[in-house]
Coordinates of C-alpha atoms in Angstrom, one line a residue:
X27 CA 135.1 142.7 67.3
X28 CA 137.4 143.0 70.1
X29 CA 135.3 142.6 73.2
X30 CA 133.7 139.7 70.8
X31 CA 137.7 138.0 70.8
X32 CA 137.4 138.7 74.9
X33 CA 135.3 136.9 75.1
X34 CA 136.1 133.8 73.4
X35 CA 139.7 134.0 74.9
X36 CA 138.5 134.1 78.1
X37 CA 136.0 131.4 77.8
X38 CA 138.6 129.0 76.1
X39 CA 140.5 129.9 79.0
X40 CA 137.5 128.9 81.9
X41 CA 137.1 125.4 80.0
X42 CA 140.6 124.3 80.3
X43 CA 141.1 125.9 84.3
X44 CA 137.8 123.6 84.3
X45 CA 138.4 120.8 82.9
X46 CA 142.4 121.2 84.8
X47 CA 140.3 121.0 88.8
X48 CA 138.5 118.1 87.0
X49 CA 141.4 116.2 86.3
X50 CA 142.9 116.5 90.0
X51 CA 140.3 115.6 92.1
X52 CA 137.1 118.2 90.5
X53 CA 134.2 117.3 88.9
X54 CA 134.3 115.9 85.1
X55 CA 132.2 117.2 83.2
X56 CA 131.0 114.0 81.5
X57 CA 129.9 112.2 85.4
X58 CA 127.5 115.6 85.8
X59 CA 126.2 115.5 83.0
X60 CA 125.7 111.0 83.5
X61 CA 124.0 112.1 85.8
X62 CA 121.6 114.6 85.4
X63 CA 121.0 112.4 82.1
X64 CA 120.1 109.6 84.3
X65 CA 118.4 110.9 87.2
X66 CA 117.0 114.5 86.6
X67 CA 117.7 116.4 89.5
X68 CA 118.8 119.4 89.5
X69 CA 122.7 120.5 88.5
X70 CA 123.7 121.6 92.2
X71 CA 122.2 118.2 92.9
X72 CA 124.4 116.5 91.2
X73 CA 127.1 117.9 92.0
X74 CA 126.8 117.9 95.7
X75 CA 126.5 114.6 95.2
X76 CA 129.6 113.4 92.8
X77 CA 131.2 115.7 96.0
X78 CA 130.9 113.0 98.4
X79 CA 131.3 110.1 96.8
X80 CA 134.4 111.2 94.4
X81 CA 132.9 110.9 90.9
X82 CA 131.2 107.7 91.3
X83 CA 129.0 107.3 89.1
X84 CA 126.5 105.1 90.6
X85 CA 127.3 106.2 93.5
X86 CA 125.6 109.6 93.8
X87 CA 122.6 108.0 92.4
X88 CA 122.2 105.5 95.1
X89 CA 122.7 108.7 97.4
X90 CA 119.8 111.0 95.8
X91 CA 117.6 108.3 95.0
X92 CA 118.2 108.0 99.2
X93 CA 117.8 111.6 99.4
X94 CA 114.6 111.9 97.1
X95 CA 113.3 109.7 98.7
X96 CA 114.0 111.0 102.2
X97 CA 112.2 113.9 102.4
X98 CA 109.6 112.7 99.8
X99 CA 108.4 110.5 103.4
X100 CA 108.6 113.1 104.9
X101 CA 106.8 115.8 102.3
X102 CA 104.4 113.1 102.0
X103 CA 103.8 112.6 106.0
X104 CA 103.8 116.2 105.7
X105 CA 100.9 116.5 103.8
X106 CA 98.8 112.9 103.9
X107 CA 95.2 114.8 105.8
X108 CA 95.5 117.0 103.4
X109 CA 92.2 115.9 100.5
X110 CA 92.1 114.7 96.9
X111 CA 89.2 115.6 95.0
X112 CA 91.1 115.9 91.6
X113 CA 93.1 113.0 89.6
X114 CA 92.6 110.9 86.4
X115 CA 92.3 107.6 84.9
X116 CA 94.5 105.8 83.6
X117 CA 93.3 102.6 80.9
X118 CA 95.3 100.8 79.4
X119 CA 94.8 97.7 77.3
X120 CA 97.8 95.8 75.7
X121 CA 96.4 92.6 73.6
X122 CA 93.7 90.7 76.0
X123 CA 95.2 92.1 78.9
X124 CA 93.8 95.5 80.5
X125 CA 93.9 97.8 83.0
X126 CA 92.4 100.7 84.0
X127 CA 93.4 102.5 87.4
X128 CA 92.2 105.7 89.7
X129 CA 95.3 108.6 90.7
X130 CA 94.4 111.5 93.1
X131 CA 96.0 115.0 93.6
X132 CA 94.7 118.1 94.3
X133 CA 94.3 120.5 92.7
X134 CA 92.8 120.1 89.0
X135 CA 96.7 121.6 87.8
X136 CA 98.8 119.0 89.3
X137 CA 96.5 116.3 87.5
X138 CA 97.9 118.2 83.6
X139 CA 101.0 118.1 85.1
X140 CA 103.8 115.6 82.8
X141 CA 104.4 114.5 85.9
X142 CA 101.5 113.2 86.9
X143 CA 100.9 111.1 84.3
X144 CA 103.7 110.1 84.0
X145 CA 102.9 108.6 86.8
X146 CA 99.6 107.7 86.7
X147 CA 101.5 105.8 83.3
X148 CA 103.5 103.9 85.2
X149 CA 101.8 102.8 87.9
X150 CA 98.7 101.2 84.5
X151 CA 101.3 99.6 83.8
X152 CA 102.8 97.5 87.6
X153 CA 99.7 96.2 87.5
X154 CA 99.8 94.7 84.0
X155 CA 102.3 93.4 84.6
X156 CA 101.0 91.9 87.9
X157 CA 98.4 90.9 85.1
X158 CA 100.0 89.1 82.8
X159 CA 101.5 86.5 86.1
X160 CA 98.2 85.4 86.6
X161 CA 96.7 82.1 85.1
X162 CA 93.6 81.2 84.3
X163 CA 91.2 78.2 82.2
X164 CA 88.2 80.8 81.7
X165 CA 87.4 83.3 79.3
X166 CA 87.1 86.2 81.7
X167 CA 89.4 86.6 84.6
X168 CA 88.6 90.2 86.7
X169 CA 91.1 91.6 89.9
X170 CA 90.8 95.1 92.0
X171 CA 93.4 96.4 94.1
X172 CA 92.3 98.9 96.3
X173 CA 94.4 102.3 98.5
X174 CA 96.5 99.6 100.4
X175 CA 97.0 96.4 97.6
X176 CA 98.7 98.8 95.5
X177 CA 100.8 100.6 97.6
X178 CA 102.5 96.9 97.7
X179 CA 103.7 96.3 94.7
X180 CA 106.9 95.8 94.5
X181 CA 108.0 97.3 91.4
X182 CA 111.1 95.8 88.9
X183 CA 114.2 97.5 91.1
X184 CA 112.8 96.4 94.7
X185 CA 111.1 99.7 96.2
X186 CA 107.1 99.9 95.6
X187 CA 104.4 101.7 94.1
X188 CA 103.9 103.7 97.7
X189 CA 108.4 104.4 97.7
X190 CA 107.7 106.1 94.4
X191 CA 104.2 107.5 94.9
X192 CA 106.9 110.0 98.0
X193 CA 109.6 110.6 95.7
X194 CA 105.9 111.4 93.6
X195 CA 105.0 114.1 96.1
X196 CA 108.6 115.5 96.8
X197 CA 108.4 116.9 93.1
X198 CA 105.3 118.2 92.6
X199 CA 104.5 119.1 95.8
X200 CA 101.1 118.6 96.9
X201 CA 99.1 114.9 98.7
X202 CA 98.6 112.6 96.1
X203 CA 97.0 109.5 96.3
X204 CA 96.6 106.1 94.0
X205 CA 93.2 105.1 95.4
X206 CA 92.1 102.3 92.8
X207 CA 92.4 99.3 90.0
X208 CA 91.0 97.2 88.2
X209 CA 92.6 94.6 85.8
X210 CA 91.7 92.5 82.9
X211 CA 92.9 89.4 81.3
X212 CA 91.0 87.8 78.6
X213 CA 91.1 83.5 77.1
X214 CA 90.2 82.4 74.0
X215 CA 87.4 85.2 71.5
X216 CA 87.0 87.8 73.9
X217 CA 88.7 90.6 72.8
X218 CA 88.5 93.8 75.4
X219 CA 88.5 97.7 74.4
X220 CA 90.0 100.3 76.9
X221 CA 88.9 103.8 76.3
X222 CA 89.2 107.6 78.5
X223 CA 88.1 111.0 78.0
X224 CA 88.4 113.5 77.3
X225 CA 90.4 111.9 74.4
X226 CA 92.9 113.6 72.6
X227 CA 91.9 114.0 68.3
X228 CA 92.5 112.4 65.5
X229 CA 94.0 109.3 67.9
X230 CA 94.4 106.5 65.5
X231 CA 94.8 103.6 68.4
X232 CA 95.8 103.3 71.7
X233 CA 96.3 99.6 71.8
X234 CA 99.5 99.6 74.8
X235 CA 99.0 103.7 75.2
X236 CA 97.5 104.8 78.6
X237 CA 95.2 107.0 78.0
X238 CA 94.4 108.7 80.4
X239 CA 91.0 111.4 81.4
X240 CA 88.8 112.0 83.9
X241 CA 86.2 109.0 83.3
X242 CA 87.2 105.4 82.0
X243 CA 85.6 102.3 80.8
X244 CA 87.3 99.2 79.8
X245 CA 85.1 96.5 77.3
X246 CA 84.8 93.0 76.9
X247 CA 83.0 91.7 74.0
X248 CA 82.9 89.2 71.8
X249 CA 82.3 90.0 68.2
X250 CA 82.6 87.4 64.4
X251 CA 84.4 90.1 62.9
X252 CA 87.5 89.7 62.1
X253 CA 88.6 93.9 61.4
X254 CA 89.0 95.3 64.7
X255 CA 86.2 98.1 64.3
X256 CA 88.5 100.6 66.7
X257 CA 85.8 103.3 66.3
X258 CA 82.9 101.5 66.6
X259 CA 84.2 99.4 69.8
X260 CA 85.1 103.0 71.4
X261 CA 81.5 104.5 70.8
X262 CA 80.2 101.3 73.0
X263 CA 82.8 103.1 76.0
X264 CA 81.1 106.3 75.6
X265 CA 77.9 105.6 76.0
X266 CA 79.2 103.8 78.6
X267 CA 81.1 106.9 80.8
X268 CA 77.8 109.5 79.2
X269 CA 75.5 107.6 79.5
X270 CA 76.0 105.4 82.7
X271 CA 74.0 101.6 82.8
X272 CA 73.7 99.0 85.3
X273 CA 74.1 96.3 83.4
X274 CA 73.9 95.2 80.0
X275 CA 70.7 94.0 80.2
X276 CA 68.8 90.6 78.8
X277 CA 66.6 90.5 76.3
X278 CA 64.4 88.0 77.9
X279 CA 64.4 89.4 81.4
X280 CA 64.9 93.1 81.1
X281 CA 62.0 95.7 79.2
X282 CA 62.4 99.3 77.8
X283 CA 62.1 102.2 80.0
X284 CA 59.2 103.7 79.9
X285 CA 61.3 106.6 79.6
X286 CA 64.0 106.7 77.7
X287 CA 66.0 109.1 79.9
X288 CA 66.1 107.3 82.3
X289 CA 67.2 103.6 81.2
X290 CA 69.7 101.7 83.1
X291 CA 70.0 98.8 81.2
X292 CA 73.2 99.1 77.9
X293 CA 70.9 97.5 75.1
X294 CA 68.3 99.4 75.5
X295 CA 69.5 102.9 75.5
X296 CA 69.8 105.3 72.4
X297 CA 72.1 105.2 70.5
X298 CA 74.8 108.1 71.1
X299 CA 76.2 108.2 67.7
X300 CA 72.7 107.8 66.2
X301 CA 69.2 108.1 68.5
X302 CA 67.3 106.5 65.2
X303 CA 68.4 102.7 67.2
X304 CA 69.3 101.4 70.3
X305 CA 73.2 100.3 71.9
X306 CA 72.0 96.5 71.4
X307 CA 70.2 97.6 67.3
X308 CA 73.9 98.5 67.1
X309 CA 75.8 95.6 68.3
X310 CA 73.8 93.3 66.4
X311 CA 74.8 94.7 63.4
X312 CA 78.6 94.6 63.5
X313 CA 78.4 91.5 65.6
X314 CA 79.0 91.8 68.8
X315 CA 78.3 90.7 72.4
X316 CA 79.0 92.3 76.2
X317 CA 80.2 90.5 77.8
X318 CA 81.8 92.8 80.2
X319 CA 82.5 96.2 81.3
X320 CA 83.2 98.1 84.2
X321 CA 83.4 102.4 84.1
X322 CA 85.5 104.5 86.9
X323 CA 84.6 108.1 87.2
X324 CA 87.5 110.4 89.0
X325 CA 86.5 111.3 92.6
X326 CA 82.7 108.9 92.4
X327 CA 82.4 106.9 95.6
X328 CA 82.3 103.7 96.1
X329 CA 81.3 101.8 98.6
X330 CA 84.6 101.4 100.0
X331 CA 84.3 105.6 99.8
X332 CA 80.4 105.6 101.4
X333 CA 81.7 103.2 104.5
X334 CA 84.8 104.7 105.5
X335 CA 82.4 108.1 105.4
X336 CA 80.0 106.5 107.7
X337 CA 82.6 105.2 109.4
X338 CA 84.2 108.5 110.4
X339 CA 80.8 110.4 111.1
X340 CA 80.1 107.9 113.7
X341 CA 84.0 108.9 115.1
X342 CA 83.1 112.0 115.7
X343 CA 79.7 111.4 116.7
X344 CA 81.6 109.2 119.4

C-alpha cells in the first residue's frame, strides 16, 4: 500500500514537471497527441518535428511529410528493380461508375497488410474521381490507365499517386507498383456490378466499398427488373472470374463448343450455380442482358507486359 502511494505521488509530480517544462518552451502534450493522431507517425518523429518548429503543428506536419516523402523516394529507388509478383485487384462500384485496379508488391504478406489494402482503396477512389469528371452521350464509356498514367494522377492535396506510392514503399519496406486500372461509366438503363475473389462471407452489399482479392470482374448489364438481384449479378461476375470466357457470344453467330469444358462464349458456358442450365438460360430467366465485361487476374500477362518481355529479350540478345 505504501509503495502504491509513493508511486502515485511520483507519477503526479512527474506530470506537473512535464506540464511545467511544456509551458517554458518544451513540448505541449496536446500538440504531440494531435500530431500523432493526424499523421500516424511515431512518438519520436512527432516529438522531433515539434521541437524543430516550436510546437507549430502545421509546420511540424509539413516537415514530417517532406521527410517521409524523401525517405520514401530513396527507398523506392533502391528497390525499383525487385520483382513484384504478388498483389491485389481492387474493384469499386459506386452507382453508375466503376473502377478496377491492380497493384503489385513483392510478397503475399504485404498484400494481406491493411496498409497495402488501404492504398488499393485510395487508387480505386482516385480513378473513380477522374471518371466522375467525364461526360459522354453513349450508353457505356470505358477508359484504361497504364502504370505511367496512374502514377501521374494528381490527388486532392496536389501530390501524385506516384508520390503516395513512394510513401507506401517507405512504409512497407519492399517494392510496390500501380500496374493498371480500368474505369466504367454507364448511362441510360445500363447498370454495373463488380466482384473481387476471394471475398468475405456474409456481405450484404458492396456498393461504394472497394473489394480486394486476387481476381476481379466488372459487368455492364441491362435488366427489366426494377429490383436489383445482387446475388445473381454477383454470380455472373464469379462465372467470368472462374471460367474466363473470351466473349459474351451471340446466339445467331456462335455455336456451342462440342466439349463444354472448352466453351469460351459466356452465354453457352455451363452455369456454375446450376449445371443443368447455361449462363444464357440463367440470364433469360432473370431478364438480364450482358452488354460488356472485363476481368482482371493479379499478375496475368497482358499485351503490354508481353511486349515488354519481348523487348527485354531482344535487348539482352544484342
